[in-house]
Short mmCIF file of C-alpha atoms and ligand atoms in Angstrom, two decimals:
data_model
loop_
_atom_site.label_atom_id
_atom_site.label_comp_id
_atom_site.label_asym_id
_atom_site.label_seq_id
_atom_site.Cartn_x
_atom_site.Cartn_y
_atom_site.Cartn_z
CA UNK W 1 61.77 84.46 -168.48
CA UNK W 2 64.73 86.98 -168.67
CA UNK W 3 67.30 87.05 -171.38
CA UNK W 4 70.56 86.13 -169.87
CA UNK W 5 74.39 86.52 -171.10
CA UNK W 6 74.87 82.89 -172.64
CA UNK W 7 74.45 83.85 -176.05
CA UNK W 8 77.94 82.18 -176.71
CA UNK W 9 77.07 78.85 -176.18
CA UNK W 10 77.45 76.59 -178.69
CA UNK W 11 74.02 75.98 -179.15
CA UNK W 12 73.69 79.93 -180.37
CA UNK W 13 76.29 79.93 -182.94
CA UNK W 14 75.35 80.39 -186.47
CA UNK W 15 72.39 78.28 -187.00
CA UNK W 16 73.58 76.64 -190.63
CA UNK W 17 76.51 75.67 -188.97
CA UNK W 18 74.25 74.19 -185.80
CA UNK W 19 73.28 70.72 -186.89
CA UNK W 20 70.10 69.29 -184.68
CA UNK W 21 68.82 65.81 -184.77
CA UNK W 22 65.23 64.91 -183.83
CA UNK W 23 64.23 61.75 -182.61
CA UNK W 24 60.96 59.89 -183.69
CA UNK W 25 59.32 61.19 -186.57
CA UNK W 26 55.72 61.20 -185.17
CA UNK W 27 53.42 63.81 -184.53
CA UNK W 28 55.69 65.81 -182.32
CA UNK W 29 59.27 64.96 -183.99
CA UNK W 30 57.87 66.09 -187.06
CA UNK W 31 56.92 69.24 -186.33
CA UNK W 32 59.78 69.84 -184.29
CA UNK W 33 61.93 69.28 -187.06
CA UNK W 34 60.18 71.57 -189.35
CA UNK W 35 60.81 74.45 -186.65
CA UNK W 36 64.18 73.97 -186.37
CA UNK W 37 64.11 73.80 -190.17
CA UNK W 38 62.38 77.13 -190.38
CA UNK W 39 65.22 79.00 -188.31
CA UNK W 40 68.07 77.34 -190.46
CA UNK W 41 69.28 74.41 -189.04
CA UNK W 42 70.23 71.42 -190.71
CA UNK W 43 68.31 68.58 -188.99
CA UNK W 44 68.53 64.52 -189.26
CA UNK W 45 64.72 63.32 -188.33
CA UNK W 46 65.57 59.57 -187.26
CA UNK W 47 63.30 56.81 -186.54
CA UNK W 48 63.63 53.43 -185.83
CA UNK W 49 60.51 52.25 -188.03
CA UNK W 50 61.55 52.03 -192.21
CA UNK W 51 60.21 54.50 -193.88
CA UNK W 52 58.78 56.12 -191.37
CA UNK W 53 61.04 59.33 -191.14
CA UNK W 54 60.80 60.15 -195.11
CA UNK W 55 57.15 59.61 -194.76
CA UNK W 56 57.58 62.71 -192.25
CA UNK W 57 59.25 64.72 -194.49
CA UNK W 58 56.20 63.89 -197.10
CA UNK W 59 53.42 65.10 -194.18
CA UNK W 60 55.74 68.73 -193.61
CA UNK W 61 56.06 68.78 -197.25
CA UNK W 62 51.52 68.47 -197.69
CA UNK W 63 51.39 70.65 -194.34
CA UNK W 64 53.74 73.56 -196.02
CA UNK W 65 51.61 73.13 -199.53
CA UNK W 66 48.90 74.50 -197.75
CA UNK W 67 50.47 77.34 -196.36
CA UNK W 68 51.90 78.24 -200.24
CA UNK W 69 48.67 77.84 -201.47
CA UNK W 70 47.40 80.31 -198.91
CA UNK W 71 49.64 82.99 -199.91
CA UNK W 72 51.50 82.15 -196.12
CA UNK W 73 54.76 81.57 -197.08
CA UNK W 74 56.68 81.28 -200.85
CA UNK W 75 57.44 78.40 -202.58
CA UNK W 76 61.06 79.11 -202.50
CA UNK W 77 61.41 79.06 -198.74
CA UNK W 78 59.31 75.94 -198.99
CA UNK W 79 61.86 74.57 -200.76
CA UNK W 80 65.17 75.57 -198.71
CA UNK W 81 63.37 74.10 -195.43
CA UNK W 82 62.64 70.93 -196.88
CA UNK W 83 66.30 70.60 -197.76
CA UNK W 84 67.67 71.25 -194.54
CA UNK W 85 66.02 68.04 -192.89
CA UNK W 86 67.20 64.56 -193.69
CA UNK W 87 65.64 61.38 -192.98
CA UNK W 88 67.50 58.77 -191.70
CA UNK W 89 66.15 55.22 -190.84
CA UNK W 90 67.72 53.25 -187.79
CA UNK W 91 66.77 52.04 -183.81
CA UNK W 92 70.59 53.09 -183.08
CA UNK W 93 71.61 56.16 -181.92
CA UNK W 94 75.30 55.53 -182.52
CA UNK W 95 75.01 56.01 -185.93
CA UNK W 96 73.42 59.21 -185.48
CA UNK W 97 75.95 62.28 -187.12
CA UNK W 98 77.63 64.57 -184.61
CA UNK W 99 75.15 67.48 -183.97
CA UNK W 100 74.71 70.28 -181.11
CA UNK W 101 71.74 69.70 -180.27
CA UNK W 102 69.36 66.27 -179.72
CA UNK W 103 65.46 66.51 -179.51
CA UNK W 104 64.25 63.34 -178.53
CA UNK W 105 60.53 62.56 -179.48
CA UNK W 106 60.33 58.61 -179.58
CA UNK W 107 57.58 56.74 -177.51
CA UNK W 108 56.92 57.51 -174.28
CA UNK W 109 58.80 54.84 -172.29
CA UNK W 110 61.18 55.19 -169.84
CA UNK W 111 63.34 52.40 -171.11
CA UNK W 112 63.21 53.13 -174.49
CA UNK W 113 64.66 57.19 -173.59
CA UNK W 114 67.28 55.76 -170.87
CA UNK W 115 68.77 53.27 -173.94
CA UNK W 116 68.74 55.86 -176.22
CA UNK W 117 70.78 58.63 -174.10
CA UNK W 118 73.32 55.99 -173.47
CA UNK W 119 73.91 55.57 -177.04
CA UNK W 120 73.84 59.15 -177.57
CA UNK W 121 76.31 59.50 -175.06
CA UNK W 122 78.73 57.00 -176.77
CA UNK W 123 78.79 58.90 -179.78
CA UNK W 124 77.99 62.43 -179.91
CA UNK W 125 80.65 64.79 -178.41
CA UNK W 126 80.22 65.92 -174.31
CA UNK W 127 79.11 69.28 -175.58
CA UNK W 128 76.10 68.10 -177.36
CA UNK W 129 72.70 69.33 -175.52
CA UNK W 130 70.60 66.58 -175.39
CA UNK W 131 66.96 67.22 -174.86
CA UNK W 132 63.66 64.98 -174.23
CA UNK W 133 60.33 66.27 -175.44
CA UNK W 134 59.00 64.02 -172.87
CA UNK W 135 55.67 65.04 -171.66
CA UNK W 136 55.32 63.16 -168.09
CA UNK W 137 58.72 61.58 -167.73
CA UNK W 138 61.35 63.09 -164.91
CA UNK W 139 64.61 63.90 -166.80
CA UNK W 140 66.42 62.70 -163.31
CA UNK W 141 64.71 59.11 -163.93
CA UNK W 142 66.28 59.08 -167.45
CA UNK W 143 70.03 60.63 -166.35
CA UNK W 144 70.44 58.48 -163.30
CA UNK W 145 71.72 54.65 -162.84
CA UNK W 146 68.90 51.75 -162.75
CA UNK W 147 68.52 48.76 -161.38
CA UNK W 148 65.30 48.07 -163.04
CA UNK W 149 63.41 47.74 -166.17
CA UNK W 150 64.69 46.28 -169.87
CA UNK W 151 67.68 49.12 -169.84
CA UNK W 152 69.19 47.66 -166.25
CA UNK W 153 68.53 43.83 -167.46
CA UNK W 154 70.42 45.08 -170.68
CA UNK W 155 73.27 46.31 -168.89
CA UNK W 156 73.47 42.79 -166.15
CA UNK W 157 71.07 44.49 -164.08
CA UNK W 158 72.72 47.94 -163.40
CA UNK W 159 72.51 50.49 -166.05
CA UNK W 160 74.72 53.51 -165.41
CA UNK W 161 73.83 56.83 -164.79
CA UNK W 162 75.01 59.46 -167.50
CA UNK W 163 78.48 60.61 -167.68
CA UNK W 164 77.69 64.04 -167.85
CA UNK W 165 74.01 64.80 -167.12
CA UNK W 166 75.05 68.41 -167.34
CA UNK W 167 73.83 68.82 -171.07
CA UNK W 168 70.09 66.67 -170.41
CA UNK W 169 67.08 68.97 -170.03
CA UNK W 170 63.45 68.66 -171.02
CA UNK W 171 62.63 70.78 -174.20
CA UNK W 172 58.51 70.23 -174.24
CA UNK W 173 56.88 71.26 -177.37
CA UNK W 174 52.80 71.35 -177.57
CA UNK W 175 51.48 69.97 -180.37
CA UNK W 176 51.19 70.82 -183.29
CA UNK W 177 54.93 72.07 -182.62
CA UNK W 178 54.57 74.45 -185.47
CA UNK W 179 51.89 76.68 -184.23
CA UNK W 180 51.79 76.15 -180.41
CA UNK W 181 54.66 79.20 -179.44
CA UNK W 182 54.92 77.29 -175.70
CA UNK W 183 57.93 75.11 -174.82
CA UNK W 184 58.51 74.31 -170.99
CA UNK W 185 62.36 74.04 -170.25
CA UNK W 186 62.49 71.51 -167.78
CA UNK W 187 65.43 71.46 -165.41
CA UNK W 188 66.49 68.00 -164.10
CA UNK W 189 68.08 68.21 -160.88
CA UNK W 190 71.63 67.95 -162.60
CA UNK W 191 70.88 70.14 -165.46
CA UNK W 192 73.36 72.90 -165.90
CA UNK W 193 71.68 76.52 -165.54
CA UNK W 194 73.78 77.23 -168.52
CA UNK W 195 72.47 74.92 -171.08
CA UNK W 196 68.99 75.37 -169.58
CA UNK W 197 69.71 79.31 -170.55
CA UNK W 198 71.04 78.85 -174.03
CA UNK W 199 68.49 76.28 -175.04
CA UNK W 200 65.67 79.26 -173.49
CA UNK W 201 66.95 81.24 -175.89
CA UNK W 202 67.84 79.04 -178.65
CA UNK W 203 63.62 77.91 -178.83
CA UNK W 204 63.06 81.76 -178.61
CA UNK W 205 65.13 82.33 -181.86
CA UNK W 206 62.76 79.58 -183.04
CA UNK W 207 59.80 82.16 -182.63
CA UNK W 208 58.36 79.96 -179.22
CA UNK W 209 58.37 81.52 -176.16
CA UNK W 210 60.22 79.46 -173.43
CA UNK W 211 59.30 78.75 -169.61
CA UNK W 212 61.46 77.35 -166.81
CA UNK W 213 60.63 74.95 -164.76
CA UNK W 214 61.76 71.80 -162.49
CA UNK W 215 61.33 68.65 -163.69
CA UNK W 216 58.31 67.77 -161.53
CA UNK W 217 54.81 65.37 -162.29
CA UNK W 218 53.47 67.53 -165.13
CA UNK W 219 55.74 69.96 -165.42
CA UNK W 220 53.53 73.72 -165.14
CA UNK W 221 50.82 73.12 -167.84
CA UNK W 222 50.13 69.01 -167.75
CA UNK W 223 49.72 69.47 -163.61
CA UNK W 224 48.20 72.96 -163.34
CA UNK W 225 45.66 72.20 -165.55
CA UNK W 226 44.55 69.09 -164.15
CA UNK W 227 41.28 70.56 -161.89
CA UNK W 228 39.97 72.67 -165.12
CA UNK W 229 38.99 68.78 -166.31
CA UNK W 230 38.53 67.59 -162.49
CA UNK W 231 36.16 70.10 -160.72
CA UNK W 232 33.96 69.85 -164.08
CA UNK W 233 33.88 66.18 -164.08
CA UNK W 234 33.26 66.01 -159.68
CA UNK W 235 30.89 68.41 -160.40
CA UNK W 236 28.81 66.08 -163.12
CA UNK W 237 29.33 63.45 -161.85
CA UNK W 238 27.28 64.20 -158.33
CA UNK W 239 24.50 65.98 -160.46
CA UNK W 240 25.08 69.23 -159.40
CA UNK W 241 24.82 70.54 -163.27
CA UNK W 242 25.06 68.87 -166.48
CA UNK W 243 27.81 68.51 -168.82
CA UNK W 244 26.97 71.40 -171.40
CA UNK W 245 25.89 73.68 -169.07
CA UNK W 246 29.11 73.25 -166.80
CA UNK W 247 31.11 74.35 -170.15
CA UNK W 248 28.57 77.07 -171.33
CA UNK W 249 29.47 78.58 -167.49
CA UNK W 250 33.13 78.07 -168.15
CA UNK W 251 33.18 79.42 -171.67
CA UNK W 252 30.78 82.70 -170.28
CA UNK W 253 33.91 83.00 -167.66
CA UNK W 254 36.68 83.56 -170.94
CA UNK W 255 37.64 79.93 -171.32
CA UNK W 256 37.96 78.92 -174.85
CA UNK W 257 36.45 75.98 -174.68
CA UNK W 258 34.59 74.08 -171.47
CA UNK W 259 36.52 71.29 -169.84
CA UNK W 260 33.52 68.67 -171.14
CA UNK W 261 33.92 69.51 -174.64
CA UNK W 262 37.91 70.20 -174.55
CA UNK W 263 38.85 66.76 -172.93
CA UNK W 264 36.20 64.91 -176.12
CA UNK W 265 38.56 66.75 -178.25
CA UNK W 266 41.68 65.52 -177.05
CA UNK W 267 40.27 62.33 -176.26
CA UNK W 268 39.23 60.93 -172.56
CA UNK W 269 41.91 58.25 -172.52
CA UNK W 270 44.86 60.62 -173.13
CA UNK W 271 43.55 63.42 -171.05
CA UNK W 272 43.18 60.38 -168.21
CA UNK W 273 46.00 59.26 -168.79
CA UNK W 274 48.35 62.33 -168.32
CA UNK W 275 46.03 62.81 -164.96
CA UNK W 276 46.96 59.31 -163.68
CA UNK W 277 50.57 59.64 -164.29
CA UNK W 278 50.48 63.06 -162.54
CA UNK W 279 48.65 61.31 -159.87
CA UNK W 280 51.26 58.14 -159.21
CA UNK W 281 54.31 60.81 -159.09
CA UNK W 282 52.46 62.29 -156.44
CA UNK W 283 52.31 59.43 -154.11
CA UNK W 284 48.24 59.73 -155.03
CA UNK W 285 47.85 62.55 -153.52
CA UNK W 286 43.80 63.26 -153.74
CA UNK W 287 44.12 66.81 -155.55
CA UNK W 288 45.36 64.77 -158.88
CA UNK W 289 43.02 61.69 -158.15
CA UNK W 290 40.82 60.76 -161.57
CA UNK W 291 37.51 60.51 -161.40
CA UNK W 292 35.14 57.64 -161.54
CA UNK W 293 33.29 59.43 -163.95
CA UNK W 294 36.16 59.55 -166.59
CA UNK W 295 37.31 56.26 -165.97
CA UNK W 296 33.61 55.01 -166.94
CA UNK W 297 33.98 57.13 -170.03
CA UNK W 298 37.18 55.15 -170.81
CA UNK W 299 35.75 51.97 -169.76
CA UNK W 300 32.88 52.21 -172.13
CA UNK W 301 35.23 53.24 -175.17
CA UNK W 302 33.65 56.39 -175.37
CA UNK W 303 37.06 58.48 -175.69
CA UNK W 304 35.88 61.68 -177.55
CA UNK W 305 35.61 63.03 -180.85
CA UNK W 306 37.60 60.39 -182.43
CA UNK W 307 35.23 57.28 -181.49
CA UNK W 308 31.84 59.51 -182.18
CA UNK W 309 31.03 59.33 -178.49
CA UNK W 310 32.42 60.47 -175.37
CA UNK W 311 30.62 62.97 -172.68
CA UNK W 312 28.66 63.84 -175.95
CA UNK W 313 27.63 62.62 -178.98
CA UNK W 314 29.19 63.56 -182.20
CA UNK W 315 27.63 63.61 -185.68
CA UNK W 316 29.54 64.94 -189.21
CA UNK W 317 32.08 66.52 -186.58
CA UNK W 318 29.55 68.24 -184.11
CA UNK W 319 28.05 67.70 -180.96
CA UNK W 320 24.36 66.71 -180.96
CA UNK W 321 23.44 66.50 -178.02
CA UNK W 322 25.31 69.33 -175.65
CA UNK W 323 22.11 71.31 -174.64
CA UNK W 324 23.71 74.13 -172.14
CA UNK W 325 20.67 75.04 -170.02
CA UNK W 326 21.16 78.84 -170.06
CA UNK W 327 18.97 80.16 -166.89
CA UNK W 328 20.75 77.41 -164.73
CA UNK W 329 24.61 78.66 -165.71
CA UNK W 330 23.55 82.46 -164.84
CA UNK W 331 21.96 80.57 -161.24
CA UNK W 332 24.85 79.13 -160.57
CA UNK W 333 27.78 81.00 -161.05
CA UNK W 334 28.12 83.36 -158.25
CA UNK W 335 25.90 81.54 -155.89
CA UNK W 336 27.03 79.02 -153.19
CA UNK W 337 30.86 77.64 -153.89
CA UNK W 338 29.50 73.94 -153.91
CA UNK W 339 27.60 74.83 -157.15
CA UNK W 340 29.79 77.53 -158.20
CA UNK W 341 31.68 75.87 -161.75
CA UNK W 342 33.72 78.78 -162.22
CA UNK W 343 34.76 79.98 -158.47
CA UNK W 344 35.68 75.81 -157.78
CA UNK W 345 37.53 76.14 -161.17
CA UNK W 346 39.22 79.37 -160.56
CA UNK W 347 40.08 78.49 -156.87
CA UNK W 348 41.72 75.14 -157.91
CA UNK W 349 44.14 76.99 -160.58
CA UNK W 350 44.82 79.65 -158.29
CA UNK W 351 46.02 76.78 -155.56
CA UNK W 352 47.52 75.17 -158.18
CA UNK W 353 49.54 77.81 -159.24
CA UNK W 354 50.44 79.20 -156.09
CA UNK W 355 51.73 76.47 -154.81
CA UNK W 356 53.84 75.26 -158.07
CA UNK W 357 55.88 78.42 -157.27
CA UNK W 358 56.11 78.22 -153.62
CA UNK W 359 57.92 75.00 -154.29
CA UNK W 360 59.83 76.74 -156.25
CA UNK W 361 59.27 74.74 -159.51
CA UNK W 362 58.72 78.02 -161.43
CA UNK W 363 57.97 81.69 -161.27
CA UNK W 364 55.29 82.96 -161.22
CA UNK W 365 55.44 85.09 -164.39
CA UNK W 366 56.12 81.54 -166.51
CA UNK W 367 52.86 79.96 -164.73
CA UNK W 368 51.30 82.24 -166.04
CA UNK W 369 52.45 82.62 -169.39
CA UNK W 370 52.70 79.03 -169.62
CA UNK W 371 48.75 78.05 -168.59
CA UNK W 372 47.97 81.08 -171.18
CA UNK W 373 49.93 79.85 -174.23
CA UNK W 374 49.82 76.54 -173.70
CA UNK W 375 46.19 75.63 -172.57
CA UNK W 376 44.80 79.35 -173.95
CA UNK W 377 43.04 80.45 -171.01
CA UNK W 378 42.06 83.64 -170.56
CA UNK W 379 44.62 84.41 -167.71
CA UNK W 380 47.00 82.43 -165.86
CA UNK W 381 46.55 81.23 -162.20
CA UNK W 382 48.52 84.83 -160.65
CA UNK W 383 46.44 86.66 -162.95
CA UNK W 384 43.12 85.29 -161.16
CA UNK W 385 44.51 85.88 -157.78
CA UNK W 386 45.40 89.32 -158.15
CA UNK W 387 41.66 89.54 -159.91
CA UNK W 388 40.00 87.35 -156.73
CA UNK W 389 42.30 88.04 -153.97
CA UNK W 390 43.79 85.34 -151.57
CA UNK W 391 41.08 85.63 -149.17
CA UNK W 392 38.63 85.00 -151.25
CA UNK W 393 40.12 81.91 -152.95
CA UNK W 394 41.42 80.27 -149.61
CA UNK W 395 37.27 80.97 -148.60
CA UNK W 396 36.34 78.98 -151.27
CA UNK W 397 38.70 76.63 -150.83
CA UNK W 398 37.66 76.21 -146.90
CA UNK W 399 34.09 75.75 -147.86
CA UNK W 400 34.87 73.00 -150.40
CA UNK W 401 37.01 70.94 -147.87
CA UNK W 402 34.30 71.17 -145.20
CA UNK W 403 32.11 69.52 -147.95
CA UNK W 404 34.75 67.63 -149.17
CA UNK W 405 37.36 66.86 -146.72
CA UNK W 406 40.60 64.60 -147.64
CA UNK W 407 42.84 67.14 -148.46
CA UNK W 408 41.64 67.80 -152.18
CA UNK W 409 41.01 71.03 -150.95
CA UNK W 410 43.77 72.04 -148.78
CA UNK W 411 45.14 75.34 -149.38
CA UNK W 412 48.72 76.01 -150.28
CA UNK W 413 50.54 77.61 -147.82
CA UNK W 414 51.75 80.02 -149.90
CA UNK W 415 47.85 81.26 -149.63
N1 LIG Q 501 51.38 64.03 -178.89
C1 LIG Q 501 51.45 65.07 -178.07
O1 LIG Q 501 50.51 65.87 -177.96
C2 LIG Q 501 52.70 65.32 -177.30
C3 LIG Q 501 52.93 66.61 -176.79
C4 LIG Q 501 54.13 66.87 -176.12
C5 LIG Q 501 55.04 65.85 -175.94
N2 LIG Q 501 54.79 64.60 -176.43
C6 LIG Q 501 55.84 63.57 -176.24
O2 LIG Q 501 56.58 63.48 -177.44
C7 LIG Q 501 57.04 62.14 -177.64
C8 LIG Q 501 56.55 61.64 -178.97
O3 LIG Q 501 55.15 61.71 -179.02
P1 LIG Q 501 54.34 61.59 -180.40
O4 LIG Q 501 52.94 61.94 -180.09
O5 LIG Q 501 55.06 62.32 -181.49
O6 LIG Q 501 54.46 60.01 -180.67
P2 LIG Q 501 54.24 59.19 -182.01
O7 LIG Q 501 53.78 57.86 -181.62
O8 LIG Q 501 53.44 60.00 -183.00
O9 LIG Q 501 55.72 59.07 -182.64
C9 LIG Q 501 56.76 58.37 -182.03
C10 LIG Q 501 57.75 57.93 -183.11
O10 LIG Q 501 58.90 57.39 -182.47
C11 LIG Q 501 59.33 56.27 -183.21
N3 LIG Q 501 60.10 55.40 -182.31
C12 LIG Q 501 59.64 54.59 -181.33
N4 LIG Q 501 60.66 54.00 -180.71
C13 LIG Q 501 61.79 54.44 -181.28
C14 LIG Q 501 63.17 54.22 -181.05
N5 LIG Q 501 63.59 53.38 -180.09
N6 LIG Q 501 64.06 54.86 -181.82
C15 LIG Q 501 63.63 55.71 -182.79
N7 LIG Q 501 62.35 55.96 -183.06
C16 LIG Q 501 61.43 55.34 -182.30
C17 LIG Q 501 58.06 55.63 -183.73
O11 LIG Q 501 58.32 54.83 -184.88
C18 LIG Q 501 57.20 56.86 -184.05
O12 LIG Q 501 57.37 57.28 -185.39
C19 LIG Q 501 56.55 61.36 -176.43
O13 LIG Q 501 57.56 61.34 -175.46
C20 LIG Q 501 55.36 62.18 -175.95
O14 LIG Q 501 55.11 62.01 -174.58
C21 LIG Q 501 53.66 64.33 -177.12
#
């Protein structure tokens, strides 16, 4: 994304004299906070539960320890970034102090962001940026009026849209907020192109490196990604290749990790989930559908890592039973596209990509960027194309839909 002239915004000014409030103190709030910390902002981390902002302040505090004691950073620095953040316990956002700049991080609930802007409208000043870290919510459903849900029945069944929806963008951290550098900028239709610039380069100043993009089911990384887990799981599921060795091809083809082994890790039912949501905003359209196979996973309980079982079989932190069959990976790859894990994988990205940016959702330089810092592939969808060439993915993808027609494997247009 390019620099632009907006470096007088409010949001830029000196950043001791910038106040920020975050949100939730969860996972994500958390860490936010300590980033914004870091680059010398005062910053109120608010929660609604008691004690549950101060015990955030207590995690950063263990989390920085570590760092000291590995020679990472000084005790003295330590010390000025825990003073700069100040818990503060309550469920409203009234009493929040005047700041420039809002991170929301509560639950993930439509309601329970829509309430909260309101109140945050009431009381901070029309100049504060307000941000959601939202990860699948569309920053126009939380700016505009509602005549539905717990927020419209609150208001006698109309709540209002904001006042000035000018100032409301996504600001969506990866987790843990501290060490992933990604943060998607997510323009609602409303958002004004110069917020959405000075908040670009305020999370730059943070040491992240931003990416632009609409507010649309996923945003670039959460919907681009989404056939790296689904072409691995079709391709199990009709017994075309086994689990391990489907990641051993994927991990021989740069990926850091094989879609199998990566969605254990972050745990079947949140990886589903984030595919089903991208799914309904799409009106169901069949590229996003979930699989029968992952859905059995989450039937069964067997989410991953953190319940000992999921596509494999953990023991003292390791798999025990993913037995890549070697001979059958080097068969496959480069053979027939049916069988072909990595040219299905790379062909779906590519599409995916492609066609993200002929909507014109984002460029194609921050698609790329954004799939490489925020999932860590090897290279981002344009990076493949240029590598593959569009005739050779929109071949691949041809072959697939005769196979599998129903549009799953419709080429963009862009291809
Ligand atoms: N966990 C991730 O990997 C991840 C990544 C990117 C974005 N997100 C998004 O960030 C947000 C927070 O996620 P998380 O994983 O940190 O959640 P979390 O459950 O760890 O923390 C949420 C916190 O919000 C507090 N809270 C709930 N309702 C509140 C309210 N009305 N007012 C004030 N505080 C309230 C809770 O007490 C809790 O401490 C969600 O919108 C999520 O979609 C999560």
């Amino acid at each position: 994304m390019t620099t632009s002239h907006h470096e007088d915004h409010p949001l830029l000014a000196d950043p001791a004299r910038t106040p920020v409030a975050v949100l939730g103190a969860g996972a994500m709030g958390a860490g936010i906070a300590q980033v914004a910390a870091a680059a010398g902002h005062p910053v109120h981390l608010v929660d609604a539960q008691e004690g549950a902002a101060a015990k955030a302040v207590d995690r950063i505090r263990d989390g920085l320890a570590r760092q000291v004691a590995k020679g990472r950073t000084g005790q003295g620095d330590v010390d000025a970034l825990l003073g700069q953040i100040t818990p503060l316990t309550t469920s409203d956002m009234t009493t929040v102090p005047a700041v420039a700049l809002v991170v929301e991080a509560v639950v993930e609930h439509l309601d329970v962001k829509r309430v909260i802007f309101r109140q945050l409208e009431q009381s901070q000043s029309p100049g504060t940026v307000l941000a959601t870290n939202t990860s699948s919510l569309s920053i126009d459903a939380i700016v505009r009026e509602a005549t539905t849900g717990h927020d419209a029945a609150l208001h006698g069944g109309r709540s209002p849209a904001l006042q000035h929806p000018g100032r409301v963008l996504g600001l969506h951290f990866f987790n843990p907020p501290p060490v992933m550098r990604l943060v998607e900028v997510v323009r609602g239709v409303r958002s004004d192109p110069a917020v959405l610039q000075a908040a670009a380069e305020l999370v730059r100043r943070w040491g992240k490196t931003p990416v632009l993009c609409a507010s649309t089911p996923g945003f670039i990384v959460n919907r681009v990604a989404r056939p790296f887990y689904g072409e691995a799981q079709r391709m199990v599921e009709e017994g075309l290749v086994d689990a391990a060795t489907v990641d051993l091809a994927l991990r021989r083809a740069g990926f850091r990790m094989g879609p199998m082994e990566l969605t254990d890790l972050i745990g079947q039912d949140v990886n589903l989930a984030v595919g089903e949501s991208v799914w309904h905003q799409t009106d169901e359209d069949p590229r996003y559908a979930p699989t029968d196979y992952q859905r059995a996973l989450v039937r069964d309980g067997r989410l991953g890592r953190k319940t000992g079982r999921g596509v494999f079989t953990y023991e003292d932190g390791r798999a025990v039973d993913a037995d890549p069959d070697e001979e059958l990976a080097g068969r496959l790859v480069g053979g027939p596209v049916v069988t072909d894990p990595v040219a299905r994988t790379l062909a779906m990205l590519v599409n995916e990509g492609v066609d993200l940016v002929h909507r014109g959702e984002a460029s194609a330089e921050d698609v790329d960027t954004a799939m490489r810092l925020g999932t860590n592939y090897p290279k981002g969808p344009f990076g493949w194309l240029a590598e593959l060439g569009a005739d050779r993915v929109r071949e691949t993808l041809a072959e697939l839909d005769l196979v599998y027609p129903g549009g799953r494997y419709r080429p963009s247009e862009a291809l």
